[in-house]
PDB file of C-alpha atoms and ligand atoms in Angstrom:
ATOM      1  CA  UNK A   1     -52.263 -13.141 115.304  1.00 51.00           C
ATOM      2  CA  UNK A   2     -53.022  -9.708 116.748  1.00 66.00           C
ATOM      3  CA  UNK A   3     -54.649  -7.084 114.573  1.00 78.00           C
ATOM      4  CA  UNK A   4     -54.666  -3.316 114.883  1.00 95.00           C
ATOM      5  CA  UNK A   5     -52.778  -0.266 113.682  1.00 98.00           C
ATOM      6  CA  UNK A   6     -49.638  -1.207 115.636  1.00 98.00           C
ATOM      7  CA  UNK A   7     -49.989  -4.998 115.619  1.00 98.00           C
ATOM      8  CA  UNK A   8     -46.722  -6.794 116.254  1.00 97.00           C
ATOM      9  CA  UNK A   9     -44.926  -3.626 117.393  1.00 98.00           C
ATOM     10  CA  UNK A  10     -43.400  -2.976 120.791  1.00 98.00           C
ATOM     11  CA  UNK A  11     -43.873   0.298 122.625  1.00 98.00           C
ATOM     12  CA  UNK A  12     -42.626   2.083 125.725  1.00 99.00           C
ATOM     13  CA  UNK A  13     -44.728   4.812 127.363  1.00 99.00           C
ATOM     14  CA  UNK A  14     -43.413   6.946 130.233  1.00 99.00           C
ATOM     15  CA  UNK A  15     -45.653   8.367 132.954  1.00 98.00           C
ATOM     16  CA  UNK A  16     -47.992   5.460 132.197  1.00 98.00           C
ATOM     17  CA  UNK A  17     -49.415   4.761 135.661  1.00 98.00           C
ATOM     18  CA  UNK A  18     -52.287   7.203 135.136  1.00 98.00           C
ATOM     19  CA  UNK A  19     -53.795   9.950 133.017  1.00 98.00           C
ATOM     20  CA  UNK A  20     -52.696  10.535 129.422  1.00 98.00           C
ATOM     21  CA  UNK A  21     -49.795   8.053 129.611  1.00 98.00           C
ATOM     22  CA  UNK A  22     -52.067   5.237 130.743  1.00 98.00           C
ATOM     23  CA  UNK A  23     -54.602   6.101 128.035  1.00 98.00           C
ATOM     24  CA  UNK A  24     -51.830   5.994 125.401  1.00 99.00           C
ATOM     25  CA  UNK A  25     -50.527   2.659 126.737  1.00 98.00           C
ATOM     26  CA  UNK A  26     -54.059   1.242 126.689  1.00 98.00           C
ATOM     27  CA  UNK A  27     -54.711   2.514 123.156  1.00 98.00           C
ATOM     28  CA  UNK A  28     -51.439   1.109 121.746  1.00 98.00           C
ATOM     29  CA  UNK A  29     -52.107  -2.221 123.492  1.00 98.00           C
ATOM     30  CA  UNK A  30     -55.669  -2.310 122.198  1.00 98.00           C
ATOM     31  CA  UNK A  31     -54.267  -1.750 118.708  1.00 98.00           C
ATOM     32  CA  UNK A  32     -51.969  -4.754 118.896  1.00 98.00           C
ATOM     33  CA  UNK A  33     -48.698  -3.535 120.459  1.00 98.00           C
ATOM     34  CA  UNK A  34     -46.817  -5.045 123.345  1.00 98.00           C
ATOM     35  CA  UNK A  35     -46.388  -2.174 125.785  1.00 98.00           C
ATOM     36  CA  UNK A  36     -43.885  -1.348 128.525  1.00 98.00           C
ATOM     37  CA  UNK A  37     -45.521   0.969 131.063  1.00 98.00           C
ATOM     38  CA  UNK A  38     -42.933   3.103 132.825  1.00 98.00           C
ATOM     39  CA  UNK A  39     -43.485   5.329 135.860  1.00 98.00           C
ATOM     40  CA  UNK A  40     -41.831   6.513 139.058  1.00 98.00           C
ATOM     41  CA  UNK A  41     -43.825   4.291 141.410  1.00 96.00           C
ATOM     42  CA  UNK A  42     -43.406   0.563 140.716  1.00 97.00           C
ATOM     43  CA  UNK A  43     -46.551  -0.522 142.590  1.00 98.00           C
ATOM     44  CA  UNK A  44     -48.814   1.947 140.800  1.00 98.00           C
ATOM     45  CA  UNK A  45     -47.464   1.075 137.376  1.00 98.00           C
ATOM     46  CA  UNK A  46     -47.792  -2.668 138.080  1.00 98.00           C
ATOM     47  CA  UNK A  47     -51.412  -2.124 139.056  1.00 97.00           C
ATOM     48  CA  UNK A  48     -52.076  -0.107 135.888  1.00 97.00           C
ATOM     49  CA  UNK A  49     -50.401  -2.725 133.685  1.00 97.00           C
ATOM     50  CA  UNK A  50     -52.321  -5.595 135.302  1.00 97.00           C
ATOM     51  CA  UNK A  51     -55.514  -3.946 134.128  1.00 95.00           C
ATOM     52  CA  UNK A  52     -54.421  -4.173 130.476  1.00 97.00           C
ATOM     53  CA  UNK A  53     -53.889  -7.963 130.414  1.00 94.00           C
ATOM     54  CA  UNK A  54     -51.042  -9.805 128.684  1.00 97.00           C
ATOM     55  CA  UNK A  55     -48.238  -8.396 126.555  1.00 98.00           C
ATOM     56  CA  UNK A  56     -47.403  -5.642 129.020  1.00 98.00           C
ATOM     57  CA  UNK A  57     -44.275  -4.882 131.027  1.00 98.00           C
ATOM     58  CA  UNK A  58     -44.488  -2.556 134.042  1.00 98.00           C
ATOM     59  CA  UNK A  59     -41.199  -0.879 134.939  1.00 98.00           C
ATOM     60  CA  UNK A  60     -40.257   1.657 137.611  1.00 98.00           C
ATOM     61  CA  UNK A  61     -37.992   4.387 136.235  1.00 98.00           C
ATOM     62  CA  UNK A  62     -37.297   8.047 136.897  1.00 98.00           C
ATOM     63  CA  UNK A  63     -37.049   9.653 133.445  1.00 98.00           C
ATOM     64  CA  UNK A  64     -34.548  12.211 134.756  1.00 98.00           C
ATOM     65  CA  UNK A  65     -32.059   9.472 135.677  1.00 98.00           C
ATOM     66  CA  UNK A  66     -29.779   8.800 132.709  1.00 98.00           C
ATOM     67  CA  UNK A  67     -28.674   5.388 133.933  1.00 98.00           C
ATOM     68  CA  UNK A  68     -32.242   4.304 134.785  1.00 98.00           C
ATOM     69  CA  UNK A  69     -33.539   5.345 131.347  1.00 98.00           C
ATOM     70  CA  UNK A  70     -30.827   3.387 129.528  1.00 97.00           C
ATOM     71  CA  UNK A  71     -31.401   0.340 131.768  1.00 98.00           C
ATOM     72  CA  UNK A  72     -35.167   0.500 131.226  1.00 98.00           C
ATOM     73  CA  UNK A  73     -34.789   0.476 127.457  1.00 98.00           C
ATOM     74  CA  UNK A  74     -32.424  -2.496 127.714  1.00 98.00           C
ATOM     75  CA  UNK A  75     -35.015  -4.340 129.842  1.00 98.00           C
ATOM     76  CA  UNK A  76     -37.690  -3.699 127.205  1.00 98.00           C
ATOM     77  CA  UNK A  77     -35.462  -5.076 124.446  1.00 98.00           C
ATOM     78  CA  UNK A  78     -34.621  -8.137 126.575  1.00 98.00           C
ATOM     79  CA  UNK A  79     -38.302  -8.811 127.221  1.00 98.00           C
ATOM     80  CA  UNK A  80     -39.878  -7.855 123.869  1.00 98.00           C
ATOM     81  CA  UNK A  81     -36.911  -8.222 121.478  1.00 98.00           C
ATOM     82  CA  UNK A  82     -37.333  -4.757 119.926  1.00 98.00           C
ATOM     83  CA  UNK A  83     -38.446  -1.175 120.518  1.00 98.00           C
ATOM     84  CA  UNK A  84     -40.570   0.295 117.724  1.00 98.00           C
ATOM     85  CA  UNK A  85     -42.471   3.062 119.518  1.00 99.00           C
ATOM     86  CA  UNK A  86     -41.376   5.377 122.336  1.00 98.00           C
ATOM     87  CA  UNK A  87     -43.799   7.850 123.909  1.00 99.00           C
ATOM     88  CA  UNK A  88     -42.141  10.428 126.190  1.00 99.00           C
ATOM     89  CA  UNK A  89     -45.088  11.559 128.301  1.00 98.00           C
ATOM     90  CA  UNK A  90     -44.012  11.725 131.987  1.00 98.00           C
ATOM     91  CA  UNK A  91     -44.635  15.125 133.489  1.00 98.00           C
ATOM     92  CA  UNK A  92     -45.128  17.284 136.557  1.00 97.00           C
ATOM     93  CA  UNK A  93     -46.214  20.842 137.280  1.00 96.00           C
ATOM     94  CA  UNK A  94     -44.893  23.291 139.868  1.00 97.00           C
ATOM     95  CA  UNK A  95     -47.013  26.324 138.991  1.00 95.00           C
ATOM     96  CA  UNK A  96     -46.312  29.722 140.553  1.00 96.00           C
ATOM     97  CA  UNK A  97     -46.027  33.329 139.443  1.00 98.00           C
ATOM     98  CA  UNK A  98     -42.545  34.599 138.641  1.00 98.00           C
ATOM     99  CA  UNK A  99     -42.593  36.422 141.976  1.00 98.00           C
ATOM    100  CA  UNK A 100     -43.115  33.154 143.857  1.00 98.00           C
ATOM    101  CA  UNK A 101     -41.503  30.461 141.697  1.00 98.00           C
ATOM    102  CA  UNK A 102     -38.251  29.130 143.112  1.00 98.00           C
ATOM    103  CA  UNK A 103     -35.265  28.025 141.079  1.00 98.00           C
ATOM    104  CA  UNK A 104     -35.942  24.527 142.437  1.00 98.00           C
ATOM    105  CA  UNK A 105     -39.470  24.623 140.902  1.00 98.00           C
ATOM    106  CA  UNK A 106     -37.934  25.660 137.592  1.00 98.00           C
ATOM    107  CA  UNK A 107     -35.268  22.945 137.677  1.00 98.00           C
ATOM    108  CA  UNK A 108     -37.723  20.196 138.677  1.00 98.00           C
ATOM    109  CA  UNK A 109     -40.093  20.897 135.791  1.00 98.00           C
ATOM    110  CA  UNK A 110     -37.388  21.394 133.170  1.00 98.00           C
ATOM    111  CA  UNK A 111     -35.668  18.217 134.357  1.00 98.00           C
ATOM    112  CA  UNK A 112     -38.682  15.947 134.049  1.00 98.00           C
ATOM    113  CA  UNK A 113     -40.088  17.348 130.806  1.00 98.00           C
ATOM    114  CA  UNK A 114     -37.079  18.488 128.842  1.00 98.00           C
ATOM    115  CA  UNK A 115     -34.182  16.414 130.117  1.00 98.00           C
ATOM    116  CA  UNK A 116     -36.479  13.402 130.605  1.00 98.00           C
ATOM    117  CA  UNK A 117     -37.681  13.640 127.014  1.00 99.00           C
ATOM    118  CA  UNK A 118     -34.162  14.181 125.709  1.00 98.00           C
ATOM    119  CA  UNK A 119     -32.870  11.119 127.593  1.00 98.00           C
ATOM    120  CA  UNK A 120     -35.786   9.068 126.228  1.00 98.00           C
ATOM    121  CA  UNK A 121     -35.217  10.257 122.657  1.00 98.00           C
ATOM    122  CA  UNK A 122     -31.489   9.605 122.861  1.00 98.00           C
ATOM    123  CA  UNK A 123     -31.823   6.089 124.286  1.00 98.00           C
ATOM    124  CA  UNK A 124     -34.738   4.995 122.071  1.00 98.00           C
ATOM    125  CA  UNK A 125     -33.232   6.422 118.886  1.00 98.00           C
ATOM    126  CA  UNK A 126     -29.963   4.560 119.472  1.00 98.00           C
ATOM    127  CA  UNK A 127     -31.913   1.300 119.261  1.00 98.00           C
ATOM    128  CA  UNK A 128     -34.236   2.401 116.469  1.00 98.00           C
ATOM    129  CA  UNK A 129     -31.544   3.691 114.110  1.00 98.00           C
ATOM    130  CA  UNK A 130     -29.841   0.285 114.299  1.00 98.00           C
ATOM    131  CA  UNK A 131     -33.169  -1.381 113.439  1.00 98.00           C
ATOM    132  CA  UNK A 132     -33.761   1.124 110.624  1.00 98.00           C
ATOM    133  CA  UNK A 133     -37.252   1.950 111.851  1.00 98.00           C
ATOM    134  CA  UNK A 134     -39.131   3.503 114.751  1.00 98.00           C
ATOM    135  CA  UNK A 135     -41.513   6.210 115.840  1.00 99.00           C
ATOM    136  CA  UNK A 136     -40.955   8.541 118.783  1.00 99.00           C
ATOM    137  CA  UNK A 137     -43.827  10.644 120.105  1.00 99.00           C
ATOM    138  CA  UNK A 138     -43.092  13.464 122.560  1.00 99.00           C
ATOM    139  CA  UNK A 139     -45.871  14.974 124.629  1.00 99.00           C
ATOM    140  CA  UNK A 140     -45.560  18.763 124.615  1.00 99.00           C
ATOM    141  CA  UNK A 141     -48.455  21.103 125.524  1.00 98.00           C
ATOM    142  CA  UNK A 142     -50.354  24.037 124.067  1.00 98.00           C
ATOM    143  CA  UNK A 143     -48.841  25.867 127.041  1.00 97.00           C
ATOM    144  CA  UNK A 144     -45.544  25.628 125.138  1.00 98.00           C
ATOM    145  CA  UNK A 145     -47.134  27.400 122.166  1.00 98.00           C
ATOM    146  CA  UNK A 146     -49.162  30.101 123.878  1.00 96.00           C
ATOM    147  CA  UNK A 147     -47.606  30.434 127.349  1.00 96.00           C
ATOM    148  CA  UNK A 148     -49.703  30.393 130.518  1.00 92.00           C
ATOM    149  CA  UNK A 149     -49.411  32.716 133.505  1.00 94.00           C
ATOM    150  CA  UNK A 150     -47.916  30.789 136.422  1.00 95.00           C
ATOM    151  CA  UNK A 151     -46.209  28.305 134.105  1.00 96.00           C
ATOM    152  CA  UNK A 152     -42.954  29.966 133.039  1.00 98.00           C
ATOM    153  CA  UNK A 153     -41.136  26.731 133.904  1.00 98.00           C
ATOM    154  CA  UNK A 154     -43.656  24.397 132.254  1.00 98.00           C
ATOM    155  CA  UNK A 155     -44.186  26.527 129.110  1.00 98.00           C
ATOM    156  CA  UNK A 156     -40.423  26.830 128.609  1.00 98.00           C
ATOM    157  CA  UNK A 157     -39.963  23.066 128.939  1.00 98.00           C
ATOM    158  CA  UNK A 158     -42.899  22.263 126.644  1.00 98.00           C
ATOM    159  CA  UNK A 159     -41.685  24.734 123.981  1.00 98.00           C
ATOM    160  CA  UNK A 160     -38.228  23.170 124.333  1.00 98.00           C
ATOM    161  CA  UNK A 161     -39.727  19.763 123.538  1.00 99.00           C
ATOM    162  CA  UNK A 162     -40.859  21.144 120.163  1.00 98.00           C
ATOM    163  CA  UNK A 163     -37.310  22.243 119.266  1.00 98.00           C
ATOM    164  CA  UNK A 164     -35.894  18.958 120.500  1.00 98.00           C
ATOM    165  CA  UNK A 165     -38.461  17.027 118.440  1.00 99.00           C
ATOM    166  CA  UNK A 166     -37.599  18.911 115.244  1.00 99.00           C
ATOM    167  CA  UNK A 167     -33.828  18.601 115.710  1.00 99.00           C
ATOM    168  CA  UNK A 168     -34.086  14.887 116.439  1.00 99.00           C
ATOM    169  CA  UNK A 169     -36.452  14.426 113.480  1.00 99.00           C
ATOM    170  CA  UNK A 170     -33.863  16.005 111.160  1.00 98.00           C
ATOM    171  CA  UNK A 171     -31.051  13.856 112.573  1.00 98.00           C
ATOM    172  CA  UNK A 172     -32.969  10.609 112.347  1.00 98.00           C
ATOM    173  CA  UNK A 173     -35.145  10.864 109.234  1.00 98.00           C
ATOM    174  CA  UNK A 174     -32.619   9.190 106.942  1.00 98.00           C
ATOM    175  CA  UNK A 175     -32.344   6.299 109.421  1.00 98.00           C
ATOM    176  CA  UNK A 176     -36.055   5.471 109.163  1.00 98.00           C
ATOM    177  CA  UNK A 177     -36.856   6.931 112.584  1.00 99.00           C
ATOM    178  CA  UNK A 178     -39.671   9.488 112.834  1.00 99.00           C
ATOM    179  CA  UNK A 179     -39.975  11.950 115.730  1.00 99.00           C
ATOM    180  CA  UNK A 180     -43.185  13.931 116.257  1.00 99.00           C
ATOM    181  CA  UNK A 181     -44.921  15.770 119.081  1.00 99.00           C
ATOM    182  CA  UNK A 182     -48.435  16.186 120.413  1.00 99.00           C
ATOM    183  CA  UNK A 183     -49.603  19.403 122.067  1.00 98.00           C
ATOM    184  CA  UNK A 184     -52.645  18.652 124.206  1.00 98.00           C
ATOM    185  CA  UNK A 185     -54.784  21.507 125.461  1.00 98.00           C
ATOM    186  CA  UNK A 186     -56.844  21.204 128.628  1.00 97.00           C
ATOM    187  CA  UNK A 187     -57.264  17.476 129.338  1.00 98.00           C
ATOM    188  CA  UNK A 188     -59.157  16.038 132.291  1.00 97.00           C
ATOM    189  CA  UNK A 189     -56.518  14.256 134.449  1.00 96.00           C
ATOM    190  CA  UNK A 190     -55.123  14.420 137.988  1.00 92.00           C
ATOM    191  CA  UNK A 191     -52.755  17.172 136.749  1.00 90.00           C
ATOM    192  CA  UNK A 192     -55.605  19.523 135.787  1.00 92.00           C
ATOM    193  CA  UNK A 193     -58.007  18.399 138.495  1.00 89.00           C
ATOM    194  CA  UNK A 194     -55.519  19.966 140.919  1.00 86.00           C
ATOM    195  CA  UNK A 195     -56.466  23.368 139.410  1.00 87.00           C
ATOM    196  CA  UNK A 196     -58.970  25.560 141.294  1.00 90.00           C
ATOM    197  CA  UNK A 197     -62.411  24.712 139.775  1.00 93.00           C
ATOM    198  CA  UNK A 198     -63.059  28.331 138.749  1.00 94.00           C
ATOM    199  CA  UNK A 199     -59.799  28.450 136.745  1.00 90.00           C
ATOM    200  CA  UNK A 200     -60.638  25.104 135.117  1.00 93.00           C
ATOM    201  CA  UNK A 201     -64.102  26.446 134.152  1.00 94.00           C
ATOM    202  CA  UNK A 202     -62.555  29.674 132.804  1.00 93.00           C
ATOM    203  CA  UNK A 203     -60.133  27.687 130.623  1.00 93.00           C
ATOM    204  CA  UNK A 204     -62.946  25.442 129.364  1.00 96.00           C
ATOM    205  CA  UNK A 205     -65.008  28.481 128.393  1.00 96.00           C
ATOM    206  CA  UNK A 206     -62.123  29.668 126.158  1.00 95.00           C
ATOM    207  CA  UNK A 207     -62.122  26.452 124.118  1.00 98.00           C
ATOM    208  CA  UNK A 208     -64.157  26.581 120.890  1.00 98.00           C
ATOM    209  CA  UNK A 209     -65.461  23.047 121.596  1.00 98.00           C
ATOM    210  CA  UNK A 210     -66.471  24.278 125.090  1.00 97.00           C
ATOM    211  CA  UNK A 211     -65.106  21.299 126.980  1.00 97.00           C
ATOM    212  CA  UNK A 212     -61.894  19.781 128.285  1.00 98.00           C
ATOM    213  CA  UNK A 213     -60.520  16.806 126.374  1.00 98.00           C
ATOM    214  CA  UNK A 214     -60.308  13.242 127.662  1.00 98.00           C
ATOM    215  CA  UNK A 215     -56.991  11.319 127.889  1.00 98.00           C
ATOM    216  CA  UNK A 216     -58.253   8.867 125.227  1.00 98.00           C
ATOM    217  CA  UNK A 217     -58.553  11.771 122.773  1.00 98.00           C
ATOM    218  CA  UNK A 218     -54.828  12.506 123.141  1.00 98.00           C
ATOM    219  CA  UNK A 219     -54.106   8.776 122.837  1.00 98.00           C
ATOM    220  CA  UNK A 220     -55.742   8.758 119.395  1.00 98.00           C
ATOM    221  CA  UNK A 221     -53.232  11.327 118.112  1.00 98.00           C
ATOM    222  CA  UNK A 222     -50.324   9.408 119.670  1.00 99.00           C
ATOM    223  CA  UNK A 223     -51.540   6.183 118.013  1.00 98.00           C
ATOM    224  CA  UNK A 224     -51.730   7.943 114.647  1.00 98.00           C
ATOM    225  CA  UNK A 225     -48.146   9.214 114.991  1.00 98.00           C
ATOM    226  CA  UNK A 226     -46.928   5.823 116.236  1.00 98.00           C
ATOM    227  CA  UNK A 227     -48.538   3.928 113.359  1.00 98.00           C
ATOM    228  CA  UNK A 228     -47.849   3.746 109.624  1.00 98.00           C
ATOM    229  CA  UNK A 229     -50.835   6.022 109.004  1.00 98.00           C
ATOM    230  CA  UNK A 230     -48.360   8.882 109.573  1.00 98.00           C
ATOM    231  CA  UNK A 231     -45.492   7.272 107.615  1.00 98.00           C
ATOM    232  CA  UNK A 232     -44.618  10.521 105.766  1.00 98.00           C
ATOM    233  CA  UNK A 233     -44.683  12.728 108.870  1.00 98.00           C
ATOM    234  CA  UNK A 234     -41.702  13.704 110.985  1.00 99.00           C
ATOM    235  CA  UNK A 235     -40.942  16.827 113.027  1.00 99.00           C
ATOM    236  CA  UNK A 236     -44.672  17.567 113.113  1.00 98.00           C
ATOM    237  CA  UNK A 237     -46.603  18.967 116.064  1.00 98.00           C
ATOM    238  CA  UNK A 238     -50.236  17.863 116.368  1.00 98.00           C
ATOM    239  CA  UNK A 239     -52.504  20.073 118.467  1.00 98.00           C
ATOM    240  CA  UNK A 240     -55.216  18.278 120.420  1.00 98.00           C
ATOM    241  CA  UNK A 241     -56.962  21.215 122.012  1.00 98.00           C
ATOM    242  CA  UNK A 242     -60.604  21.388 120.953  1.00 98.00           C
ATOM    243  CA  UNK A 243     -59.767  24.245 118.576  1.00 98.00           C
ATOM    244  CA  UNK A 244     -57.856  26.406 121.047  1.00 96.00           C
ATOM    245  CA  UNK A 245     -55.106  28.671 119.593  1.00 91.00           C
ATOM    246  CA  UNK A 246     -55.786  27.865 115.933  1.00 88.00           C
TER     247      UNK A 246
HETATM  248  P1  NAP B 301     -50.519  13.043 135.403  1.00 60.79           P
HETATM  249  O1  NAP B 301     -51.906  12.482 135.530  1.00 60.79           O
HETATM  250  O2  NAP B 301     -49.966  13.818 136.527  1.00 60.79           O
HETATM  251  O3  NAP B 301     -49.523  11.838 135.018  1.00 60.79           O
HETATM  252  C1  NAP B 301     -48.153  12.031 134.868  1.00 60.79           C
HETATM  253  C2  NAP B 301     -47.441  10.749 135.263  1.00 60.79           C
HETATM  254  O4  NAP B 301     -46.015  10.962 135.072  1.00 60.79           O
HETATM  255  C3  NAP B 301     -47.648  10.397 136.750  1.00 60.79           C
HETATM  256  O5  NAP B 301     -47.908   9.027 136.903  1.00 60.79           O
HETATM  257  C4  NAP B 301     -46.308  10.794 137.351  1.00 60.79           C
HETATM  258  O6  NAP B 301     -45.970  10.075 138.512  1.00 60.79           O
HETATM  259  C5  NAP B 301     -45.349  10.450 136.223  1.00 60.79           C
HETATM  260  N1  NAP B 301     -44.038  11.067 136.439  1.00 60.79           N
HETATM  261  C6  NAP B 301     -43.761  12.281 136.977  1.00 60.79           C
HETATM  262  N2  NAP B 301     -42.442  12.477 137.064  1.00 60.79           N
HETATM  263  C7  NAP B 301     -41.857  11.351 136.570  1.00 60.79           C
HETATM  264  C8  NAP B 301     -40.515  10.939 136.421  1.00 60.79           C
HETATM  265  N3  NAP B 301     -39.482  11.730 136.792  1.00 60.79           N
HETATM  266  N4  NAP B 301     -40.264   9.716 135.879  1.00 60.79           N
HETATM  267  C9  NAP B 301     -41.284   8.899 135.520  1.00 60.79           C
HETATM  268  N5  NAP B 301     -42.581   9.235 135.653  1.00 60.79           N
HETATM  269  C10 NAP B 301     -42.868  10.451 136.176  1.00 60.79           C
HETATM  270  O7  NAP B 301     -50.419  13.993 134.136  1.00 60.79           O
HETATM  271  P2  NAP B 301     -51.200  13.983 132.733  1.00 60.79           P
HETATM  272  O8  NAP B 301     -52.180  15.078 132.776  1.00 60.79           O
HETATM  273  O9  NAP B 301     -51.604  12.607 132.361  1.00 60.79           O
HETATM  274  O10 NAP B 301     -50.008  14.481 131.792  1.00 60.79           O
HETATM  275  C11 NAP B 301     -49.236  13.617 130.973  1.00 60.79           C
HETATM  276  C12 NAP B 301     -48.387  14.462 130.042  1.00 60.79           C
HETATM  277  O11 NAP B 301     -49.258  15.277 129.235  1.00 60.79           O
HETATM  278  C13 NAP B 301     -47.453  15.424 130.757  1.00 60.79           C
HETATM  279  O12 NAP B 301     -46.239  15.535 130.045  1.00 60.79           O
HETATM  280  C14 NAP B 301     -48.213  16.725 130.721  1.00 60.79           C
HETATM  281  O13 NAP B 301     -47.369  17.834 130.832  1.00 60.79           O
HETATM  282  C15 NAP B 301     -48.865  16.621 129.359  1.00 60.79           C
HETATM  283  N6  NAP B 301     -50.034  17.504 129.196  1.00 60.79           N
HETATM  284  C16 NAP B 301     -51.108  17.382 130.015  1.00 60.79           C
HETATM  285  C17 NAP B 301     -52.193  18.233 129.828  1.00 60.79           C
HETATM  286  C18 NAP B 301     -53.424  18.162 130.674  1.00 60.79           C
HETATM  287  O14 NAP B 301     -54.292  19.046 130.518  1.00 60.79           O
HETATM  288  N7  NAP B 301     -53.587  17.180 131.545  1.00 60.79           N
HETATM  289  C19 NAP B 301     -52.148  19.192 128.818  1.00 60.79           C
HETATM  290  C20 NAP B 301     -51.026  19.288 128.012  1.00 60.79           C
HETATM  291  C21 NAP B 301     -49.971  18.429 128.203  1.00 60.79           C
HETATM  292  P3  NAP B 301     -46.299  10.746 139.964  1.00 60.79           P
HETATM  293  O15 NAP B 301     -47.793  10.865 140.020  1.00 60.79           O
HETATM  294  O16 NAP B 301     -45.733   9.768 140.917  1.00 60.79           O
HETATM  295  O17 NAP B 301     -45.608  12.090 139.952  1.00 60.79           O
END
């Protein structure tokens, strides 16, 4: 019998081929859950899942595609028999100043983060409310709390995820389904490694802990919210930012 904080549970993590999503999938798996790893690119997500061992299900899915999201959740239920934990993590950036950002950049970012999260919450909660239990964790960002120059699209989407989380939490609390969010600060992944090194260093210098976080440090917060350790928490937003914006 598996042991761990989420032993015997089944989880789905989006954007799980790399970075924070992969760290969350690994952490949930390490703590006893069966995990579906979902990402755009089937080959990359299969490779990532193979690394975790047994009790994993790699699935290609675009989180902005309503039909694909619903189908993916059905596949997880067929394979694992249940869905107890859903982590909506997939994300992109299209940073530019307001002068240079196109409407297409705005739409792309809002689609993946906000619509993608909404589709994930809607589909997962439909299953969870029937089961009378479940935990949904949405990955927002401190950028949605504080705003960041060059990220009007991203900050808007990440702030929107907070409102969506709280509304869904209120709708679903009496059905035994909890919905919470995590707001990571600067975390070392491909997304932030694309930043010019001097900007990365400037951001790090602003953090009271004086360093960027690691994906595994965000995964710890997601595990807490996914597990019974947080059984009396819903609609909460956990900041994982090394003390930034307290
Ligand atoms: P990442 O390394 O770029 O990983 C994001 C993953 O999501 C990639 O595998 C990406 O696939 C996938 N993805 C993108 N669009 C998708 C779609 N439409 N459907 C399914 N999968 C999709 O980013 P990360 O840094 O780990 O970020 C993970 C989450 O944390 C994001 O929501 C991000 O906004 C949030 N976050 C990150 C930081 C940070 O400092 N890194 C801080 C705060 C919040 P492709 O590579 O093929 O696009």
